[in-house]
Amino acid sequence: MSPLDAYLVFLGRAADGMRESGAFDEPERWQFPWSRPYSRDEWIEQVRTGGDASQFDPSKFDDLLTGIGAAVDAAGGSFQMNFIALTLTATRS
C-alpha cells in the first residue's frame, strides 16, 4: 500500500464517522497536487530538521546526510519533490 493509499483509507474512515454521526452533510474529499524543487543543501536541512531525524543513531546520522548529499549531487544537484495535500470537509447539518 502506498502512503497516499494509507491516507485515503484514513480519510475514508473519517468520512464514514461523519456520516454515521448524522451531524454533517455528505463529506467531500479534495486533493491538491503540488511540487517543490529542492537543492542539495535545502534537502539536507529538511532531513536534518524533520521529526524522524531523532530516530537515527546520532553517530550514524552525519553519514546518512553525506550519503543523501551524494545522491542529490549524482542527480544533478537538485530535484523536484511531488506532494499531494488531502482534505476532508463537511458542513454541519
C-alpha positions as CSV (number, residue, x, y, z in Angstrom):
1,M,0.0,0.0,0.0
2,S,1.4,3.4,-0.9
3,P,1.5,6.3,1.5
4,L,-1.3,8.0,-0.5
5,D,-3.4,4.9,-0.3
6,A,-2.9,4.8,3.5
7,Y,-4.1,8.4,3.9
8,L,-7.1,7.7,1.6
9,V,-8.1,4.8,3.8
10,F,-7.8,7.1,6.9
11,L,-9.9,9.8,5.2
12,G,-12.5,7.2,4.2
13,R,-12.8,6.1,7.8
14,A,-13.1,9.7,8.9
15,A,-15.8,10.3,6.3
16,D,-17.7,7.2,7.5
17,G,-17.6,8.5,11.0
18,M,-19.0,11.9,9.9
19,R,-21.8,10.1,8.0
20,E,-22.6,7.8,11.0
21,S,-22.8,10.7,13.4
22,G,-25.7,12.2,11.4
23,A,-24.3,15.7,12.3
24,F,-22.9,16.5,8.9
25,D,-23.8,16.8,5.2
26,E,-22.0,14.4,2.8
27,P,-18.3,14.8,3.3
28,E,-16.2,15.9,0.4
29,R,-12.6,14.9,-0.2
30,W,-10.2,17.3,-2.0
31,Q,-6.8,16.6,-3.4
32,F,-4.3,19.4,-4.2
33,P,-1.1,18.2,-6.0
34,W,1.9,20.4,-5.8
35,S,5.6,20.2,-6.2
36,R,8.7,22.0,-4.9
37,P,12.3,22.0,-6.2
38,Y,15.0,21.2,-3.6
39,S,18.7,21.9,-3.8
40,R,21.1,19.6,-2.2
41,D,21.6,21.9,0.9
42,E,17.8,22.5,1.2
43,W,17.0,18.8,1.2
44,I,19.8,18.0,3.7
45,E,18.4,20.7,6.0
46,Q,14.9,19.3,5.6
47,V,16.1,15.9,6.6
48,R,18.2,17.3,9.5
49,T,15.2,19.1,11.0
50,G,12.5,16.6,10.2
51,G,10.7,14.9,13.1
52,D,12.0,11.5,12.2
53,A,15.7,12.7,12.4
54,S,15.7,11.8,16.1
55,Q,15.0,8.1,15.2
56,F,18.6,7.8,13.8
57,D,21.7,6.8,15.8
58,P,23.5,10.2,16.2
59,S,26.8,8.6,15.4
60,K,25.5,7.5,12.0
61,F,23.3,10.5,11.2
62,D,26.2,12.5,9.6
63,D,27.0,9.5,7.4
64,L,23.4,9.4,6.3
65,L,23.4,13.1,5.4
66,T,26.6,12.7,3.5
67,G,25.0,9.8,1.5
68,I,21.9,11.9,0.8
69,G,24.0,14.8,-0.4
70,A,26.0,12.5,-2.7
71,A,22.7,11.1,-4.1
72,V,21.3,14.6,-4.8
73,D,24.7,15.6,-6.4
74,A,24.5,12.5,-8.6
75,A,21.0,13.6,-9.7
76,G,22.4,17.0,-10.9
77,G,22.4,18.8,-7.5
78,S,18.7,19.3,-7.2
79,F,15.4,17.5,-7.7
80,Q,11.6,18.1,-7.8
81,M,9.6,16.7,-4.9
82,N,5.9,16.0,-5.6
83,F,3.3,16.3,-2.9
84,I,-0.5,15.9,-2.5
85,A,-2.4,17.8,0.1
86,L,-5.5,16.0,1.1
87,T,-8.5,17.5,2.9
88,L,-11.9,16.2,4.1
89,T,-14.6,18.7,4.6
90,A,-18.2,18.5,5.7
91,T,-20.8,21.1,6.7
92,R,-22.5,20.6,10.0
93,S,-26.2,19.9,9.3
